[in-house]
Short mmCIF file of C-alpha atoms and ligand atoms in Angstrom, two decimals:
data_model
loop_
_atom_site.label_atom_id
_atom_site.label_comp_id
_atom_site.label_asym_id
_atom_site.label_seq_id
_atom_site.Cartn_x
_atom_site.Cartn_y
_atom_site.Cartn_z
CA UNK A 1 0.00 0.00 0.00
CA UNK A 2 1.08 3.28 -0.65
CA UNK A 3 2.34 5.25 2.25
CA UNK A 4 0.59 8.23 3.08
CA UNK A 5 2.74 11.44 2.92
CA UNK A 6 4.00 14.25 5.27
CA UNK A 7 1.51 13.20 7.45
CA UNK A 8 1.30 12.78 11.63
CA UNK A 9 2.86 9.68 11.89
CA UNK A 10 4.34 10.17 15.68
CA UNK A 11 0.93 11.52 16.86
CA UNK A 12 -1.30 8.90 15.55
CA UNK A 13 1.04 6.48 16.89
CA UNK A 14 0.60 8.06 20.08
CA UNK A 15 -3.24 7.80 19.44
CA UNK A 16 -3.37 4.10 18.97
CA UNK A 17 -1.78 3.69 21.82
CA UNK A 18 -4.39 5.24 24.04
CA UNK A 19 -6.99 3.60 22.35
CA UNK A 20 -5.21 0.27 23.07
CA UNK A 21 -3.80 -0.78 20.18
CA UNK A 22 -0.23 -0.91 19.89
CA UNK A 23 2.33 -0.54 16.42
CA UNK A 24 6.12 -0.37 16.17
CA UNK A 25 6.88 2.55 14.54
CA UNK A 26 10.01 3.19 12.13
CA UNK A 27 12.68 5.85 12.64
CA UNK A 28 14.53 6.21 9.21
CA UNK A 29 17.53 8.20 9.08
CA UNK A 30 19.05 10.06 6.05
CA UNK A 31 21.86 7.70 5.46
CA UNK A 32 19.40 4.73 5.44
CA UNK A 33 19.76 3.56 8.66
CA UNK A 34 16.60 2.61 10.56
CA UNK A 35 15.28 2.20 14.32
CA UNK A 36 12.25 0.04 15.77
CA UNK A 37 10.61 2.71 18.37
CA UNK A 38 7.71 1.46 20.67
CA UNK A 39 5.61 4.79 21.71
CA UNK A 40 5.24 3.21 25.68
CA UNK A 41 7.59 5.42 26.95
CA UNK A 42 5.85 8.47 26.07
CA UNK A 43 3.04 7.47 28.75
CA UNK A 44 5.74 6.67 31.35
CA UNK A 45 4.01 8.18 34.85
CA UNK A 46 6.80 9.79 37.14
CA UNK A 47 7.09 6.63 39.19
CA UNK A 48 9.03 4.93 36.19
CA UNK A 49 10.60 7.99 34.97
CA UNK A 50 14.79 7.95 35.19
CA UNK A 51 16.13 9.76 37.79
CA UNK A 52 17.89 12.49 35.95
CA UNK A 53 14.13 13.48 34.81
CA UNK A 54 13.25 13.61 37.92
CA UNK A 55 15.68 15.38 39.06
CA UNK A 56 15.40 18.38 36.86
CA UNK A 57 12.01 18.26 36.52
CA UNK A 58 11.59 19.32 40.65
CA UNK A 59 12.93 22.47 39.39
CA UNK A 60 10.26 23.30 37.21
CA UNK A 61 8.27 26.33 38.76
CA UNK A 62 5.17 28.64 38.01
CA UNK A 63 3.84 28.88 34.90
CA UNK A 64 4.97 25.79 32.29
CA UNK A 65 5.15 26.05 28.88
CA UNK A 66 5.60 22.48 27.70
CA UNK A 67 7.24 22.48 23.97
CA UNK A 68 7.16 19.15 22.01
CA UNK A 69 4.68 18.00 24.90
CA UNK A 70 3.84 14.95 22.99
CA UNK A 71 1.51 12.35 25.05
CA UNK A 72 1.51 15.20 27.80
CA UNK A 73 3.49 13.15 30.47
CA UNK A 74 5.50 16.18 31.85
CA UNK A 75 2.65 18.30 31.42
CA UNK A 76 0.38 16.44 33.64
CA UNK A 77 2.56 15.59 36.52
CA UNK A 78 3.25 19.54 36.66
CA UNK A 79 -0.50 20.21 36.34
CA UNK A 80 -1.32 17.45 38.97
CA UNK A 81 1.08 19.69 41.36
CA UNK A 82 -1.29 22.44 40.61
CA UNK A 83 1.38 23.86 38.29
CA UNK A 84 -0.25 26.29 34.82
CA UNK A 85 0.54 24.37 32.49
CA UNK A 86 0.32 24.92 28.67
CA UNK A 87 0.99 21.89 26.06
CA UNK A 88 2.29 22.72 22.95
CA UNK A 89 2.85 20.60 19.72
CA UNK A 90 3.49 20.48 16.05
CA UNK A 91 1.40 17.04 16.19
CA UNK A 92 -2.40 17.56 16.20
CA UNK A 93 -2.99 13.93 17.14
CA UNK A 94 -0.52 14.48 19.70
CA UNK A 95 -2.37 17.34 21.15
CA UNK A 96 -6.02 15.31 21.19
CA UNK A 97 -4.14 12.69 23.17
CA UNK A 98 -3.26 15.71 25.81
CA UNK A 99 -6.91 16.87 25.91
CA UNK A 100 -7.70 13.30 26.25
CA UNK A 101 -5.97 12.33 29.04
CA UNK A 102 -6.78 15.42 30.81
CA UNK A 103 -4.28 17.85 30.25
CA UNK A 104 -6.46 21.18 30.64
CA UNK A 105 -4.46 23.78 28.18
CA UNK A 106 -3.00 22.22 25.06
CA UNK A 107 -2.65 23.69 21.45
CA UNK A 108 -1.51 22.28 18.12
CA UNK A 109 1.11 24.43 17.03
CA UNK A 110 5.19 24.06 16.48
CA UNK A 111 7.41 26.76 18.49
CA UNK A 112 8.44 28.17 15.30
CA UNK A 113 5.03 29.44 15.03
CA UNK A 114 4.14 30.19 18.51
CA UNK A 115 3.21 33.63 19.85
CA UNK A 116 3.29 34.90 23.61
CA UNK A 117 4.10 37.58 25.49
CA UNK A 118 6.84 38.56 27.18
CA UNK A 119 7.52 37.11 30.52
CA UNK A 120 4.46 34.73 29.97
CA UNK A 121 5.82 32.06 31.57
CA UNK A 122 8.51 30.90 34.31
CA UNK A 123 9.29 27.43 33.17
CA UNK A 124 9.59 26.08 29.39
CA UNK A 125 10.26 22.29 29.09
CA UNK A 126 11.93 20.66 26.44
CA UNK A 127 12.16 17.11 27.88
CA UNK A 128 12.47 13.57 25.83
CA UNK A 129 15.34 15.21 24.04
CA UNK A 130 13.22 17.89 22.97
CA UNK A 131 15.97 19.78 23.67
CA UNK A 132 16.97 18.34 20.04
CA UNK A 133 14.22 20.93 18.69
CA UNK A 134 16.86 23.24 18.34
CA UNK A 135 18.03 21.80 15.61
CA UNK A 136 21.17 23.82 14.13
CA UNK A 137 23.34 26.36 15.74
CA UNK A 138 21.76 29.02 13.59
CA UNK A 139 18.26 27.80 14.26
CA UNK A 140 19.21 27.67 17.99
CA UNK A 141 19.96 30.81 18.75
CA UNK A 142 16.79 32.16 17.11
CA UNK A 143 14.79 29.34 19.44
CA UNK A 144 17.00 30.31 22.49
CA UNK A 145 16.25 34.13 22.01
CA UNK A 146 12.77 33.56 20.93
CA UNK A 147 12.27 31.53 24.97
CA UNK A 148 14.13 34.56 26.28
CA UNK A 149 11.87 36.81 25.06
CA UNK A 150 8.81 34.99 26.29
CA UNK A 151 10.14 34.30 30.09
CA UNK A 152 10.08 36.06 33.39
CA UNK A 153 13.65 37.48 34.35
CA UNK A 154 13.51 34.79 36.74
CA UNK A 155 12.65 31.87 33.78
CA UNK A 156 14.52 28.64 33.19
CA UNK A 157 14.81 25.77 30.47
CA UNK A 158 14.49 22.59 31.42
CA UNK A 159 16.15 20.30 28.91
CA UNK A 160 16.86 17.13 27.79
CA UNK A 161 19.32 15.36 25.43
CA UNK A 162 21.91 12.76 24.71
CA UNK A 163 25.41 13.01 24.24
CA UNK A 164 25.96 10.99 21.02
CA UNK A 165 29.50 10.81 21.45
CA UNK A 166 28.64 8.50 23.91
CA UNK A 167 27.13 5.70 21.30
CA UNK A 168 29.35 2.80 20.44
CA UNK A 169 27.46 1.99 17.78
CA UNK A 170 29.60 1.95 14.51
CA UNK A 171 26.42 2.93 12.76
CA UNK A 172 26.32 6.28 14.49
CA UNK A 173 30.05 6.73 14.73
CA UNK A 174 30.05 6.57 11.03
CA UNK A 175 26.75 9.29 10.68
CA UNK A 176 28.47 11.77 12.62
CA UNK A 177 31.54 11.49 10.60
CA UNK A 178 29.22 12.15 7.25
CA UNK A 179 27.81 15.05 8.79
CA UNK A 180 31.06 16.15 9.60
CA UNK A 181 32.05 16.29 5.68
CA UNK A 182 29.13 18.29 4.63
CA UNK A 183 29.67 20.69 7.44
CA UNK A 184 26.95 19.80 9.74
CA UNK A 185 27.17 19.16 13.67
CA UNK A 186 28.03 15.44 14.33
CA UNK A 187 25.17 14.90 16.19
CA UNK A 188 22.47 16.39 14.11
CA UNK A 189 20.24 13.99 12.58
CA UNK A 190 17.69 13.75 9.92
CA UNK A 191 15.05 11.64 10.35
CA UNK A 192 11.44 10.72 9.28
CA UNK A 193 9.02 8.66 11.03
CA UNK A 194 7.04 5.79 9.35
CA UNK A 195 3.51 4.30 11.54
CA UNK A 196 1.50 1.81 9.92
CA UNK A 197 0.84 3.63 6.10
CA UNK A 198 2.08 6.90 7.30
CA UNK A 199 5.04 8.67 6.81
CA UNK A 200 5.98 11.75 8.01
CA UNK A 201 8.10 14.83 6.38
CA UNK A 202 11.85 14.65 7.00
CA UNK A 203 13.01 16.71 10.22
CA UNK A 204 15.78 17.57 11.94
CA UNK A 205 16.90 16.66 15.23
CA UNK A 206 19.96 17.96 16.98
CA UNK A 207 21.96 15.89 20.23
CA UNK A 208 24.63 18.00 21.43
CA UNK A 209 27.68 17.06 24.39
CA UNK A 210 27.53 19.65 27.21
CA UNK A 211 30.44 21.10 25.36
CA UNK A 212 29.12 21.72 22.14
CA UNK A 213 25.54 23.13 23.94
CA UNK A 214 27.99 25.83 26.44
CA UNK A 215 28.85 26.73 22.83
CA UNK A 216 25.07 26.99 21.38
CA UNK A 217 24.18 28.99 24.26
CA UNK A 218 26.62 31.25 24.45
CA UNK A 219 25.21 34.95 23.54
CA UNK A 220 21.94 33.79 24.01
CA UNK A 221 21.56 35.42 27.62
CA UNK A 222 20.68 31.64 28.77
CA UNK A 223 23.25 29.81 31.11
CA UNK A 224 23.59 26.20 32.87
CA UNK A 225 22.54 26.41 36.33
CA UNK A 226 22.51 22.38 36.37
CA UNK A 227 23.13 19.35 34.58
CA UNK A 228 21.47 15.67 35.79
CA UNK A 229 23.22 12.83 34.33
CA UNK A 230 22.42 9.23 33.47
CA UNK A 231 24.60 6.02 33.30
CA UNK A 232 24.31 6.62 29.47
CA UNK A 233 24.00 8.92 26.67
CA UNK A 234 21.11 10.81 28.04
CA UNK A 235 21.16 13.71 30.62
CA UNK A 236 19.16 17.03 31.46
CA UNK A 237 20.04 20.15 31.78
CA UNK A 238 18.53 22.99 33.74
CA UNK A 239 19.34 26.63 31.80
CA UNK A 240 18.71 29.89 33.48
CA UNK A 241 19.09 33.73 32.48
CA UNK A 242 22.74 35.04 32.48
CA UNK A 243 21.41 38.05 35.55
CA UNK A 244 21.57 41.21 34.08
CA UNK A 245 22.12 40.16 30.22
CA UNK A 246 19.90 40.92 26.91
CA UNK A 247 20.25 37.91 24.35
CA UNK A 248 23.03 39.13 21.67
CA UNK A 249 20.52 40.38 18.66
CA UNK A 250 22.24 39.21 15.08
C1 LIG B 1 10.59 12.83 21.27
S1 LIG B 1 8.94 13.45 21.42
C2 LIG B 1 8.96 14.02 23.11
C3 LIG B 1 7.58 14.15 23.68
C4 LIG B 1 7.50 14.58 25.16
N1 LIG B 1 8.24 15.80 25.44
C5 LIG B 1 7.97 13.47 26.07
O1 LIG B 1 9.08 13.54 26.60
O2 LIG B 1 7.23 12.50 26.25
C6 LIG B 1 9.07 14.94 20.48
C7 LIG B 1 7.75 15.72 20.38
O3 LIG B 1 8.03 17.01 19.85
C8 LIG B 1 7.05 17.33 18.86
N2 LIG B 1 7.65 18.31 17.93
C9 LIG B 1 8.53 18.06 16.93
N3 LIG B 1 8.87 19.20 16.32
C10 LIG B 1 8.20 20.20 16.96
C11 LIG B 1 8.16 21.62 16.81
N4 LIG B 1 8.88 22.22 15.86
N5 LIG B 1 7.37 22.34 17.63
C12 LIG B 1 6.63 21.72 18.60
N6 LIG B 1 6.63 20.38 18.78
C13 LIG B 1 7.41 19.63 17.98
C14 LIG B 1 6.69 16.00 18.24
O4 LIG B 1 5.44 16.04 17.58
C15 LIG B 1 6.72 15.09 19.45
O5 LIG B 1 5.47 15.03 20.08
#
């Protein structure tokens, strides 16, 4: 069967699941390789969760903006702590799963797109390696000026990602050296996302060492007030405002 394009592979994934029924879905990568992902872990509750997401998400204060929310797990233990919380994601499905299970403010929209005002919120959470959505260092800064703009003086990131030069796979070893000749970051990845007869658009997904994110932050007024780490590639990161200092504008 024909697959069907661009479409919201990753939210209606998500969907199934809460109705019950269960797919693998397929994470293809530009150089061919491909990944078996189960969407379980997106519905983790905070019992399960590792504890470098627990640890940075105690830190999580006042009013939440939630980007890449997906199934809404971080969104609802915040709003079950009587935290605001507001869900955001490019995914429609993704965002009818949220309502579903409860999550009181959620909207179908990408961060490129999203408008607030300034100092709306306190918190913004990019966890499940959403800090990834940044995807290139040009691309960054605009995202990491853009959350500036739209959080209290006192507002923080809270962030996850992996370190991929932690993998031993030879697979990924040899991806980040092709992105390395055509002058991207090692660990940025293109990827789309195949679910049953959908496939989704390619996107692009950036993992970044603490190193190379000190870098990517640099100028943009944010700075690391805490990392979290795992026994592997993951770890979280807790970003606050440099005091006194306006994101560089260029
Ligand atoms: C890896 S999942 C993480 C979901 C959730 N944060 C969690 O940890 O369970 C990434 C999510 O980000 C969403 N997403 C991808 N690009 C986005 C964008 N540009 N703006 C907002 N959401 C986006 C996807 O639809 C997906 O739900």
């Amino acid at each position: 069967m024909p697959h069907k394009k661009d479409s919201d592979a990753f939210g209606l994934a998500l969907m199934d699941f809460l109705k019950g029924k269960s797919f693998d879905l397929v994470v293809e990568r530009d150089d061919g390789y491909v990944d078996v992902d189960n969407v379980l872990g997106y519905f983790q509750e905070y019992r399960d969760w590792p504890l470098h997401q627990k640890t940075v998400m105690k830190l999580a204060k006042g009013r939440v903006l939630d980007v890449g929310c997906g199934a809404g797990r971080h969104a609802l233990h915040l709003q079950s702590k009587g935290l605001p919380v507001l869900g955001i994601d490019a995914s429609p499905a993704a965002i009818r799963v949220c309502r579903k299970r409860g999550l009181a403010k959620a909207r179908a929209v990408s961060i490129e797109r999203f408008r607030a005002k300034p100092g709306q919120f306190d918190t913004v959470l990019m966890m499940g390696n959403n800090l990834g959505l940044l995807g290139n260092p040009h691309s960054a800064r605009r995202l990491l000026r853009k959350l500036f703009d739209i959080t209290s003086d006192e507002g923080r990131i809270v962030a996850e990602t992996m370190d991929p030069y932690r993998s031993k796979n030879p697979d990924h070893r040899q991806y980040h050296r092709l992105n390395r000749r055509r002058g991207w970051m090692p660990g940025l990845v293109r990827i789309r996302i195949r679910y049953r007869c959908h496939l989704s658009s390619w996107f692009d997904y950036l993992f970044v060492s603490k190193r190379e994110m000190e870098r990517l932050i640099a100028g943009t007024g944010w700075h690391v007030f805490r990392y979290a780490d795992s026994d592997g590639p993951p770890y979280a990161v807790v970003l606050e405002k440099v005091p006194g200092r306006s994101p560089a504008r260029s």
